Amino acid sequence: MVDDAGGLQLVSDEDDEATVEGHAVEEEGTGINDGVEEFVEEGPKKMSKSKQRRLRQKEKERLHGASRRVKEKEDTKLGQEGSQEPSDDNEPLVSESEDEISASGDTTERKQRRARREPQPFTWSDCKWMLYVLPVYSDLDEYCHSIAPAWDEVSSDLKEYIKFGRINSHTDRALFKSLPITPRTTPTIFLFMPAHPEIPPSLMPIAEINPRTLKRWILHELPIVYRTVTSVEAAEKEAMLSDHPIMVVYTRSSHTTPLLKAMIYKFSHAVNFLVVNSDQLLPRRNDIVAKLYCSRWNLGDYH
């Protein structure tokens, strides 16, 4: 019994030692595993494919941006060197630009010279575009519609040296109120000069209006922009002594015809006119002779 108890005690002691050794081994194994796990955690971690693609894209952009910045710096440097040292090939271009600048400067100077012309006082020879012929009409009046073709024909023939227009008594109220006369009926045709309100407007009788009567009335009412001289000698003497160009017109007619009056009015902005009624110089009744005198020199005769 004593031996058996001693054996049991020995066995239990061995078991305790084995248990202790097992625990030690387990603890050592646990320490080894912990070290391996720690090594694995501290090593490079595995990245996802999408993150790897993003990193590669950023690297490409960084490299491409760096190369582009280097190229821009080189181009800027070359441009600065080229501007500091211009080549001989560019010299003709510079001269051409200078020629263009000088030419533009000359044209600008010429325009300024033209614009610097001082205003001249009004004379009858400057009234080319100051004559107006206007009808006051109404769309409700049948007579206004009937004379419209005659008005269009005459205005087309005389528009070179007379201003034509129309005023509607219903729609053009502002113009109607600003007229120098107050029309009482429609149509009312009148001739006036806005620049000279002292000259009263001329009213046309509206009994019978056709192209012939309308044109004759307009030519008859043209302003007198010439002077009538009694003798040929007086007219020629005045023309020779004048510093301005003068046209001496010789006619057999006792009064100036509407056609001659229109011709004088048309060219009155260029020359002054003197009219002489002479039967001796003109063999035929309808002959008209004109002599132009300019700067005290007789330039010739015009028949």
PDB file of C-alpha atoms in Angstrom:
ATOM      1  CA  MET A   1       0.000   0.000   0.000  1.00  0.00           C
ATOM      2  CA  VAL A   2       2.809   2.245   0.823  1.00  0.00           C
ATOM      3  CA  ASP A   3       4.583   1.296  -2.405  1.00  0.00           C
ATOM      4  CA  ASP A   4       1.476   1.854  -4.416  1.00  0.00           C
ATOM      5  CA  ALA A   5       0.988   5.240  -2.864  1.00  0.00           C
ATOM      6  CA  GLY A   6       4.569   6.129  -3.595  1.00  0.00           C
ATOM      7  CA  GLY A   7       4.121   5.048  -7.213  1.00  0.00           C
ATOM      8  CA  LEU A   8       1.047   7.042  -7.547  1.00  0.00           C
ATOM      9  CA  GLN A   9       2.794  10.037  -6.137  1.00  0.00           C
ATOM     10  CA  LEU A  10       5.627   9.581  -8.621  1.00  0.00           C
ATOM     11  CA  VAL A  11       3.197   9.284 -11.458  1.00  0.00           C
ATOM     12  CA  SER A  12       1.343  12.342 -10.345  1.00  0.00           C
ATOM     13  CA  ASP A  13       4.574  14.240 -10.061  1.00  0.00           C
ATOM     14  CA  GLU A  14       5.541  13.202 -13.608  1.00  0.00           C
ATOM     15  CA  ASP A  15       2.143  14.187 -14.843  1.00  0.00           C
ATOM     16  CA  ASP A  16       2.513  17.554 -13.194  1.00  0.00           C
ATOM     17  CA  GLU A  17       5.885  18.034 -14.829  1.00  0.00           C
ATOM     18  CA  ALA A  18       4.500  17.016 -18.206  1.00  0.00           C
ATOM     19  CA  THR A  19       1.630  19.381 -17.752  1.00  0.00           C
ATOM     20  CA  VAL A  20       4.022  22.149 -16.847  1.00  0.00           C
ATOM     21  CA  GLU A  21       6.202  21.331 -19.879  1.00  0.00           C
ATOM     22  CA  GLY A  22       3.113  21.268 -22.111  1.00  0.00           C
ATOM     23  CA  HIS A  23       2.071  24.622 -20.861  1.00  0.00           C
ATOM     24  CA  ALA A  24       5.566  25.932 -21.533  1.00  0.00           C
ATOM     25  CA  VAL A  25       5.544  24.527 -25.031  1.00  0.00           C
ATOM     26  CA  GLU A  26       2.138  26.024 -25.634  1.00  0.00           C
ATOM     27  CA  GLU A  27       3.344  29.333 -24.339  1.00  0.00           C
ATOM     28  CA  GLU A  28       6.437  29.141 -26.571  1.00  0.00           C
ATOM     29  CA  GLY A  29       4.271  28.207 -29.535  1.00  0.00           C
ATOM     30  CA  THR A  30       1.971  31.006 -28.788  1.00  0.00           C
ATOM     31  CA  GLY A  31       4.880  33.393 -28.698  1.00  0.00           C
ATOM     32  CA  ILE A  32       6.154  32.132 -32.072  1.00  0.00           C
ATOM     33  CA  ASN A  33       2.732  32.540 -33.657  1.00  0.00           C
ATOM     34  CA  ASP A  34       2.384  35.999 -32.206  1.00  0.00           C
ATOM     35  CA  GLY A  35       5.680  37.006 -33.746  1.00  0.00           C
ATOM     36  CA  VAL A  36       4.654  35.671 -37.118  1.00  0.00           C
ATOM     37  CA  GLU A  37       1.348  37.513 -36.941  1.00  0.00           C
ATOM     38  CA  GLU A  38       3.108  40.686 -35.929  1.00  0.00           C
ATOM     39  CA  PHE A  39       5.542  40.283 -38.870  1.00  0.00           C
ATOM     40  CA  VAL A  40       2.709  39.748 -41.276  1.00  0.00           C
ATOM     41  CA  GLU A  41       0.845  42.803 -40.020  1.00  0.00           C
ATOM     42  CA  GLU A  42       3.936  45.013 -40.192  1.00  0.00           C
ATOM     43  CA  GLY A  43       4.818  43.939 -43.783  1.00  0.00           C
ATOM     44  CA  PRO A  44       3.448  45.521 -47.026  1.00  0.00           C
ATOM     45  CA  LYS A  45      -0.319  45.346 -47.197  1.00  0.00           C
ATOM     46  CA  LYS A  46      -1.998  44.147 -50.388  1.00  0.00           C
ATOM     47  CA  MET A  47      -3.906  46.965 -52.279  1.00  0.00           C
ATOM     48  CA  SER A  48      -7.000  46.605 -54.352  1.00  0.00           C
ATOM     49  CA  LYS A  49      -6.815  46.814 -58.162  1.00  0.00           C
ATOM     50  CA  SER A  50      -8.823  50.014 -58.334  1.00  0.00           C
ATOM     51  CA  LYS A  51      -6.472  51.734 -55.911  1.00  0.00           C
ATOM     52  CA  GLN A  52      -3.470  50.512 -57.896  1.00  0.00           C
ATOM     53  CA  ARG A  53      -4.998  51.950 -61.091  1.00  0.00           C
ATOM     54  CA  ARG A  54      -5.566  55.297 -59.405  1.00  0.00           C
ATOM     55  CA  LEU A  55      -1.968  55.412 -58.213  1.00  0.00           C
ATOM     56  CA  ARG A  56      -0.646  54.604 -61.692  1.00  0.00           C
ATOM     57  CA  GLN A  57      -2.878  57.293 -63.212  1.00  0.00           C
ATOM     58  CA  LYS A  58      -1.645  59.898 -60.735  1.00  0.00           C
ATOM     59  CA  GLU A  59       1.957  58.947 -61.475  1.00  0.00           C
ATOM     60  CA  LYS A  60       1.380  59.345 -65.226  1.00  0.00           C
ATOM     61  CA  GLU A  61      -0.262  62.720 -64.731  1.00  0.00           C
ATOM     62  CA  ARG A  62       2.585  63.880 -62.554  1.00  0.00           C
ATOM     63  CA  LEU A  63       5.214  62.822 -65.096  1.00  0.00           C
ATOM     64  CA  HIS A  64       3.249  64.294 -68.033  1.00  0.00           C
ATOM     65  CA  GLY A  65       2.706  67.584 -66.221  1.00  0.00           C
ATOM     66  CA  ALA A  66       6.370  67.851 -65.387  1.00  0.00           C
ATOM     67  CA  SER A  67       7.405  67.289 -69.025  1.00  0.00           C
ATOM     68  CA  ARG A  68       4.826  69.837 -70.237  1.00  0.00           C
ATOM     69  CA  ARG A  69       6.056  72.474 -67.802  1.00  0.00           C
ATOM     70  CA  VAL A  70       9.624  71.869 -68.939  1.00  0.00           C
ATOM     71  CA  LYS A  71       8.567  72.304 -72.584  1.00  0.00           C
ATOM     72  CA  GLU A  72       6.703  75.542 -71.832  1.00  0.00           C
ATOM     73  CA  LYS A  73       9.736  76.929 -70.055  1.00  0.00           C
ATOM     74  CA  GLU A  74      11.920  76.091 -73.053  1.00  0.00           C
ATOM     75  CA  ASP A  75       9.471  77.744 -75.477  1.00  0.00           C
ATOM     76  CA  THR A  76       9.293  80.867 -73.317  1.00  0.00           C
ATOM     77  CA  LYS A  77      13.059  81.038 -73.169  1.00  0.00           C
ATOM     78  CA  LEU A  78      13.357  80.689 -76.951  1.00  0.00           C
ATOM     79  CA  GLY A  79      10.718  83.392 -77.465  1.00  0.00           C
ATOM     80  CA  GLN A  80      12.555  85.808 -75.204  1.00  0.00           C
ATOM     81  CA  GLU A  81      15.816  85.159 -77.040  1.00  0.00           C
ATOM     82  CA  GLY A  82      14.089  85.689 -80.387  1.00  0.00           C
ATOM     83  CA  SER A  83      12.578  88.983 -79.242  1.00  0.00           C
ATOM     84  CA  GLN A  84      15.938  90.200 -77.954  1.00  0.00           C
ATOM     85  CA  GLU A  85      17.806  89.210 -81.135  1.00  0.00           C
ATOM     86  CA  PRO A  86      15.523  89.762 -84.176  1.00  0.00           C
ATOM     87  CA  SER A  87      16.642  88.074 -87.360  1.00  0.00           C
ATOM     88  CA  ASP A  88      17.280  89.808 -90.670  1.00  0.00           C
ATOM     89  CA  ASP A  89      14.285  88.099 -92.254  1.00  0.00           C
ATOM     90  CA  ASN A  90      11.910  90.096 -90.069  1.00  0.00           C
ATOM     91  CA  GLU A  91      13.331  93.483 -91.041  1.00  0.00           C
ATOM     92  CA  PRO A  92      11.297  93.851 -94.289  1.00  0.00           C
ATOM     93  CA  LEU A  93       8.145  93.093 -92.319  1.00  0.00           C
ATOM     94  CA  VAL A  94       8.944  95.877 -89.878  1.00  0.00           C
ATOM     95  CA  SER A  95       9.553  98.315 -92.716  1.00  0.00           C
ATOM     96  CA  GLU A  96       6.296  97.329 -94.393  1.00  0.00           C
ATOM     97  CA  SER A  97       4.376  97.905 -91.174  1.00  0.00           C
ATOM     98  CA  GLU A  98       6.051 101.298 -90.824  1.00  0.00           C
ATOM     99  CA  ASP A  99       5.033 102.140 -94.395  1.00  0.00           C
ATOM    100  CA  GLU A 100       1.452 101.132 -93.645  1.00  0.00           C
ATOM    101  CA  ILE A 101       1.434 103.247 -90.498  1.00  0.00           C
ATOM    102  CA  SER A 102       2.784 106.236 -92.399  1.00  0.00           C
ATOM    103  CA  ALA A 103       0.230 105.735 -95.176  1.00  0.00           C
ATOM    104  CA  SER A 104      -2.621 105.524 -92.676  1.00  0.00           C
ATOM    105  CA  GLY A 105      -1.262 108.631 -90.970  1.00  0.00           C
ATOM    106  CA  ASP A 106      -1.277 110.488 -94.303  1.00  0.00           C
ATOM    107  CA  THR A 107      -4.882 109.510 -95.024  1.00  0.00           C
ATOM    108  CA  THR A 108      -5.937 110.564 -91.528  1.00  0.00           C
ATOM    109  CA  GLU A 109      -4.181 113.879 -91.994  1.00  0.00           C
ATOM    110  CA  ARG A 110      -5.933 114.424 -95.329  1.00  0.00           C
ATOM    111  CA  LYS A 111      -9.296 113.673 -93.725  1.00  0.00           C
ATOM    112  CA  GLN A 112      -8.555 116.160 -90.985  1.00  0.00           C
ATOM    113  CA  ARG A 113      -7.653 118.783 -93.576  1.00  0.00           C
ATOM    114  CA  ARG A 114     -10.975 118.213 -95.317  1.00  0.00           C
ATOM    115  CA  ALA A 115     -12.853 118.407 -92.040  1.00  0.00           C
ATOM    116  CA  ARG A 116     -11.166 121.675 -91.092  1.00  0.00           C
ATOM    117  CA  ARG A 117     -12.937 123.569 -93.860  1.00  0.00           C
ATOM    118  CA  GLU A 118     -14.551 126.626 -92.324  1.00  0.00           C
ATOM    119  CA  PRO A 119     -18.299 127.114 -92.809  1.00  0.00           C
ATOM    120  CA  GLN A 120     -19.168 129.691 -95.455  1.00  0.00           C
ATOM    121  CA  PRO A 121     -22.035 132.182 -95.160  1.00  0.00           C
ATOM    122  CA  PHE A 122     -25.192 131.246 -97.001  1.00  0.00           C
ATOM    123  CA  THR A 123     -25.593 132.413-100.582  1.00  0.00           C
ATOM    124  CA  TRP A 124     -28.206 131.590-103.130  1.00  0.00           C
ATOM    125  CA  SER A 125     -25.647 129.457-104.947  1.00  0.00           C
ATOM    126  CA  ASP A 126     -25.556 127.060-101.967  1.00  0.00           C
ATOM    127  CA  CYS A 127     -29.263 126.257-101.894  1.00  0.00           C
ATOM    128  CA  LYS A 128     -29.183 123.135-104.077  1.00  0.00           C
ATOM    129  CA  TRP A 129     -30.854 120.824-101.565  1.00  0.00           C
ATOM    130  CA  MET A 130     -32.858 123.410 -99.632  1.00  0.00           C
ATOM    131  CA  LEU A 131     -35.962 123.409-101.795  1.00  0.00           C
ATOM    132  CA  TYR A 132     -38.812 121.091-100.814  1.00  0.00           C
ATOM    133  CA  VAL A 133     -42.026 120.245-102.638  1.00  0.00           C
ATOM    134  CA  LEU A 134     -44.563 118.466-100.441  1.00  0.00           C
ATOM    135  CA  PRO A 135     -48.151 117.334-100.905  1.00  0.00           C
ATOM    136  CA  VAL A 136     -50.465 116.939 -97.929  1.00  0.00           C
ATOM    137  CA  TYR A 137     -52.793 114.051 -98.733  1.00  0.00           C
ATOM    138  CA  SER A 138     -55.360 111.761 -97.170  1.00  0.00           C
ATOM    139  CA  ASP A 139     -55.910 108.065 -97.784  1.00  0.00           C
ATOM    140  CA  LEU A 140     -59.666 108.652 -97.702  1.00  0.00           C
ATOM    141  CA  ASP A 141     -59.598 111.200-100.561  1.00  0.00           C
ATOM    142  CA  GLU A 142     -60.084 109.753-104.056  1.00  0.00           C
ATOM    143  CA  TYR A 143     -58.536 112.809-105.728  1.00  0.00           C
ATOM    144  CA  CYS A 144     -55.292 112.202-103.795  1.00  0.00           C
ATOM    145  CA  HIS A 145     -55.154 108.693-105.230  1.00  0.00           C
ATOM    146  CA  SER A 146     -55.816 109.986-108.765  1.00  0.00           C
ATOM    147  CA  ILE A 147     -52.881 112.460-108.774  1.00  0.00           C
ATOM    148  CA  ALA A 148     -50.393 109.974-107.262  1.00  0.00           C
ATOM    149  CA  PRO A 149     -49.059 108.768-110.691  1.00  0.00           C
ATOM    150  CA  ALA A 150     -48.420 112.369-111.818  1.00  0.00           C
ATOM    151  CA  TRP A 151     -46.588 113.096-108.580  1.00  0.00           C
ATOM    152  CA  ASP A 152     -44.390 109.998-108.966  1.00  0.00           C
ATOM    153  CA  GLU A 153     -43.469 110.940-112.546  1.00  0.00           C
ATOM    154  CA  VAL A 154     -42.532 114.555-111.767  1.00  0.00           C
ATOM    155  CA  SER A 155     -40.588 113.674-108.626  1.00  0.00           C
ATOM    156  CA  SER A 156     -38.595 111.094-110.586  1.00  0.00           C
ATOM    157  CA  ASP A 157     -37.691 113.684-113.258  1.00  0.00           C
ATOM    158  CA  LEU A 158     -36.713 116.520-110.885  1.00  0.00           C
ATOM    159  CA  LYS A 159     -35.286 114.626-107.906  1.00  0.00           C
ATOM    160  CA  GLU A 160     -31.686 115.512-108.836  1.00  0.00           C
ATOM    161  CA  TYR A 161     -31.963 119.066-107.547  1.00  0.00           C
ATOM    162  CA  ILE A 162     -35.274 119.288-105.642  1.00  0.00           C
ATOM    163  CA  LYS A 163     -36.408 117.443-102.534  1.00  0.00           C
ATOM    164  CA  PHE A 164     -39.759 115.659-102.755  1.00  0.00           C
ATOM    165  CA  GLY A 165     -41.830 114.087-100.011  1.00  0.00           C
ATOM    166  CA  ARG A 166     -45.323 113.244 -98.789  1.00  0.00           C
ATOM    167  CA  ILE A 167     -47.195 114.055 -95.586  1.00  0.00           C
ATOM    168  CA  ASN A 168     -50.225 112.069 -94.488  1.00  0.00           C
ATOM    169  CA  SER A 169     -52.658 114.352 -92.699  1.00  0.00           C
ATOM    170  CA  HIS A 170     -53.848 111.523 -90.420  1.00  0.00           C
ATOM    171  CA  THR A 171     -50.708 109.550 -89.538  1.00  0.00           C
ATOM    172  CA  ASP A 172     -47.976 112.243 -89.751  1.00  0.00           C
ATOM    173  CA  ARG A 173     -49.471 114.574 -87.173  1.00  0.00           C
ATOM    174  CA  ALA A 174     -46.121 115.848 -85.855  1.00  0.00           C
ATOM    175  CA  LEU A 175     -44.963 116.873 -89.349  1.00  0.00           C
ATOM    176  CA  PHE A 176     -48.383 118.256 -90.159  1.00  0.00           C
ATOM    177  CA  LYS A 177     -48.253 120.599 -87.158  1.00  0.00           C
ATOM    178  CA  SER A 178     -44.702 121.767 -87.973  1.00  0.00           C
ATOM    179  CA  LEU A 179     -45.521 122.923 -91.523  1.00  0.00           C
ATOM    180  CA  PRO A 180     -45.157 126.639 -92.355  1.00  0.00           C
ATOM    181  CA  ILE A 181     -48.780 126.666 -93.531  1.00  0.00           C
ATOM    182  CA  THR A 182     -52.019 125.131 -92.276  1.00  0.00           C
ATOM    183  CA  PRO A 183     -53.581 123.077 -95.076  1.00  0.00           C
ATOM    184  CA  ARG A 184     -57.363 123.326 -95.125  1.00  0.00           C
ATOM    185  CA  THR A 185     -58.040 120.744 -97.813  1.00  0.00           C
ATOM    186  CA  THR A 186     -56.415 117.692 -99.327  1.00  0.00           C
ATOM    187  CA  PRO A 187     -54.485 117.528-101.498  1.00  0.00           C
ATOM    188  CA  THR A 188     -52.428 120.642-100.807  1.00  0.00           C
ATOM    189  CA  ILE A 189     -49.158 120.979-102.735  1.00  0.00           C
ATOM    190  CA  PHE A 190     -46.722 123.659-101.685  1.00  0.00           C
ATOM    191  CA  LEU A 191     -43.079 124.600-102.246  1.00  0.00           C
ATOM    192  CA  PHE A 192     -40.906 126.097 -99.496  1.00  0.00           C
ATOM    193  CA  MET A 193     -37.346 126.462 -98.208  1.00  0.00           C
ATOM    194  CA  PRO A 194     -36.915 125.384 -94.558  1.00  0.00           C
ATOM    195  CA  ALA A 195     -33.632 127.284 -94.198  1.00  0.00           C
ATOM    196  CA  HIS A 196     -35.327 130.566 -95.139  1.00  0.00           C
ATOM    197  CA  PRO A 197     -38.645 131.007 -93.361  1.00  0.00           C
ATOM    198  CA  GLU A 198     -38.745 134.626 -94.527  1.00  0.00           C
ATOM    199  CA  ILE A 199     -39.572 133.369 -98.024  1.00  0.00           C
ATOM    200  CA  PRO A 200     -43.298 132.521 -98.043  1.00  0.00           C
ATOM    201  CA  PRO A 201     -44.271 129.088 -99.395  1.00  0.00           C
ATOM    202  CA  SER A 202     -45.935 128.799-102.773  1.00  0.00           C
ATOM    203  CA  LEU A 203     -49.262 126.965-103.070  1.00  0.00           C
ATOM    204  CA  MET A 204     -50.291 125.158-106.251  1.00  0.00           C
ATOM    205  CA  PRO A 205     -53.864 125.426-107.510  1.00  0.00           C
ATOM    206  CA  ILE A 206     -55.476 122.007-107.290  1.00  0.00           C
ATOM    207  CA  ALA A 207     -58.066 122.518-110.034  1.00  0.00           C
ATOM    208  CA  GLU A 208     -56.244 120.297-112.547  1.00  0.00           C
ATOM    209  CA  ILE A 209     -53.093 118.437-111.548  1.00  0.00           C
ATOM    210  CA  ASN A 210     -51.255 116.376-114.171  1.00  0.00           C
ATOM    211  CA  PRO A 211     -47.556 115.817-114.940  1.00  0.00           C
ATOM    212  CA  ARG A 212     -47.359 118.794-117.315  1.00  0.00           C
ATOM    213  CA  THR A 213     -49.022 121.380-115.053  1.00  0.00           C
ATOM    214  CA  LEU A 214     -47.205 120.123-111.952  1.00  0.00           C
ATOM    215  CA  LYS A 215     -43.772 120.305-113.566  1.00  0.00           C
ATOM    216  CA  ARG A 216     -44.415 123.729-115.072  1.00  0.00           C
ATOM    217  CA  TRP A 217     -45.593 125.100-111.723  1.00  0.00           C
ATOM    218  CA  ILE A 218     -42.515 123.749-109.896  1.00  0.00           C
ATOM    219  CA  LEU A 219     -40.094 125.179-112.474  1.00  0.00           C
ATOM    220  CA  HIS A 220     -41.888 128.517-112.456  1.00  0.00           C
ATOM    221  CA  GLU A 221     -41.737 128.730-108.650  1.00  0.00           C
ATOM    222  CA  LEU A 222     -38.013 127.975-108.411  1.00  0.00           C
ATOM    223  CA  PRO A 223     -36.104 130.670-106.528  1.00  0.00           C
ATOM    224  CA  ILE A 224     -34.269 133.230-108.624  1.00  0.00           C
ATOM    225  CA  VAL A 225     -30.563 132.477-108.214  1.00  0.00           C
ATOM    226  CA  TYR A 226     -29.337 134.708-111.049  1.00  0.00           C
ATOM    227  CA  ARG A 227     -29.237 138.375-111.939  1.00  0.00           C
ATOM    228  CA  THR A 228     -30.526 139.978-115.092  1.00  0.00           C
ATOM    229  CA  VAL A 229     -28.152 142.481-116.735  1.00  0.00           C
ATOM    230  CA  THR A 230     -29.349 145.135-119.171  1.00  0.00           C
ATOM    231  CA  SER A 231     -26.465 145.040-121.674  1.00  0.00           C
ATOM    232  CA  VAL A 232     -23.930 142.561-122.968  1.00  0.00           C
ATOM    233  CA  GLU A 233     -20.994 144.885-122.235  1.00  0.00           C
ATOM    234  CA  ALA A 234     -21.981 145.304-118.583  1.00  0.00           C
ATOM    235  CA  ALA A 235     -22.360 141.558-118.099  1.00  0.00           C
ATOM    236  CA  GLU A 236     -18.982 140.751-119.675  1.00  0.00           C
ATOM    237  CA  LYS A 237     -17.213 143.499-117.743  1.00  0.00           C
ATOM    238  CA  GLU A 238     -18.614 142.259-114.438  1.00  0.00           C
ATOM    239  CA  ALA A 239     -17.659 138.684-115.291  1.00  0.00           C
ATOM    240  CA  MET A 240     -14.073 139.650-116.195  1.00  0.00           C
ATOM    241  CA  LEU A 241     -13.550 141.581-112.965  1.00  0.00           C
ATOM    242  CA  SER A 242     -14.983 138.892-110.693  1.00  0.00           C
ATOM    243  CA  ASP A 243     -12.763 136.415-108.849  1.00  0.00           C
ATOM    244  CA  HIS A 244     -15.528 133.800-108.822  1.00  0.00           C
ATOM    245  CA  PRO A 245     -16.605 131.739-111.834  1.00  0.00           C
ATOM    246  CA  ILE A 246     -19.510 133.392-113.641  1.00  0.00           C
ATOM    247  CA  MET A 247     -21.665 132.003-116.428  1.00  0.00           C
ATOM    248  CA  VAL A 248     -23.143 134.671-118.732  1.00  0.00           C
ATOM    249  CA  VAL A 249     -26.292 133.389-120.458  1.00  0.00           C
ATOM    250  CA  TYR A 250     -27.509 135.129-123.632  1.00  0.00           C
ATOM    251  CA  THR A 251     -31.136 134.566-124.622  1.00  0.00           C
ATOM    252  CA  ARG A 252     -33.676 136.183-126.981  1.00  0.00           C
ATOM    253  CA  SER A 253     -36.604 135.452-124.702  1.00  0.00           C
ATOM    254  CA  SER A 254     -38.082 138.410-122.865  1.00  0.00           C
ATOM    255  CA  HIS A 255     -38.348 136.276-119.702  1.00  0.00           C
ATOM    256  CA  THR A 256     -36.418 133.304-118.441  1.00  0.00           C
ATOM    257  CA  THR A 257     -38.045 130.052-119.466  1.00  0.00           C
ATOM    258  CA  PRO A 258     -38.788 127.403-116.833  1.00  0.00           C
ATOM    259  CA  LEU A 259     -36.279 125.036-118.429  1.00  0.00           C
ATOM    260  CA  LEU A 260     -33.481 127.623-118.317  1.00  0.00           C
ATOM    261  CA  LYS A 261     -34.456 128.540-114.784  1.00  0.00           C
ATOM    262  CA  ALA A 262     -34.224 124.892-113.733  1.00  0.00           C
ATOM    263  CA  MET A 263     -30.818 124.549-115.393  1.00  0.00           C
ATOM    264  CA  ILE A 264     -29.515 127.640-113.593  1.00  0.00           C
ATOM    265  CA  TYR A 265     -30.867 126.415-110.278  1.00  0.00           C
ATOM    266  CA  LYS A 266     -29.290 122.984-110.800  1.00  0.00           C
ATOM    267  CA  PHE A 267     -25.762 124.364-111.306  1.00  0.00           C
ATOM    268  CA  SER A 268     -26.030 127.393-109.037  1.00  0.00           C
ATOM    269  CA  HIS A 269     -23.904 125.661-106.370  1.00  0.00           C
ATOM    270  CA  ALA A 270     -20.901 125.714-108.746  1.00  0.00           C
ATOM    271  CA  VAL A 271     -21.026 129.072-110.566  1.00  0.00           C
ATOM    272  CA  ASN A 272     -22.874 132.387-110.481  1.00  0.00           C
ATOM    273  CA  PHE A 273     -25.188 133.263-113.369  1.00  0.00           C
ATOM    274  CA  LEU A 274     -25.847 136.484-115.267  1.00  0.00           C
ATOM    275  CA  VAL A 275     -28.692 136.542-117.802  1.00  0.00           C
ATOM    276  CA  VAL A 276     -28.713 138.984-120.737  1.00  0.00           C
ATOM    277  CA  ASN A 277     -31.639 139.403-123.127  1.00  0.00           C
ATOM    278  CA  SER A 278     -29.926 140.113-126.451  1.00  0.00           C
ATOM    279  CA  ASP A 279     -31.551 140.001-129.859  1.00  0.00           C
ATOM    280  CA  GLN A 280     -28.428 141.025-131.801  1.00  0.00           C
ATOM    281  CA  LEU A 281     -26.219 138.071-130.849  1.00  0.00           C
ATOM    282  CA  LEU A 282     -28.812 135.375-131.439  1.00  0.00           C
ATOM    283  CA  PRO A 283     -30.298 135.024-134.915  1.00  0.00           C
ATOM    284  CA  ARG A 284     -32.972 132.519-133.917  1.00  0.00           C
ATOM    285  CA  ARG A 285     -35.549 132.999-131.206  1.00  0.00           C
ATOM    286  CA  ASN A 286     -34.845 129.792-129.262  1.00  0.00           C
ATOM    287  CA  ASP A 287     -31.045 130.085-129.289  1.00  0.00           C
ATOM    288  CA  ILE A 288     -29.232 130.257-125.963  1.00  0.00           C
ATOM    289  CA  VAL A 289     -25.521 131.028-125.662  1.00  0.00           C
ATOM    290  CA  ALA A 290     -23.565 130.719-122.431  1.00  0.00           C
ATOM    291  CA  LYS A 291     -20.037 131.960-121.735  1.00  0.00           C
ATOM    292  CA  LEU A 292     -18.090 130.884-118.678  1.00  0.00           C
ATOM    293  CA  TYR A 293     -15.671 133.336-117.069  1.00  0.00           C
ATOM    294  CA  CYS A 294     -13.358 131.974-114.389  1.00  0.00           C
ATOM    295  CA  SER A 295     -10.509 133.847-112.628  1.00  0.00           C
ATOM    296  CA  ARG A 296     -10.616 136.678-115.157  1.00  0.00           C
ATOM    297  CA  TRP A 297     -10.104 134.254-118.061  1.00  0.00           C
ATOM    298  CA  ASN A 298     -12.657 133.447-120.732  1.00  0.00           C
ATOM    299  CA  LEU A 299     -12.755 129.649-120.925  1.00  0.00           C
ATOM    300  CA  GLY A 300     -15.058 129.325-123.897  1.00  0.00           C
ATOM    301  CA  ASP A 301     -18.557 129.442-125.285  1.00  0.00           C
ATOM    302  CA  TYR A 302     -21.306 126.864-124.790  1.00  0.00           C
ATOM    303  CA  HIS A 303     -24.286 126.696-127.140  1.00  0.00           C
TER     304      HIS A 303
END
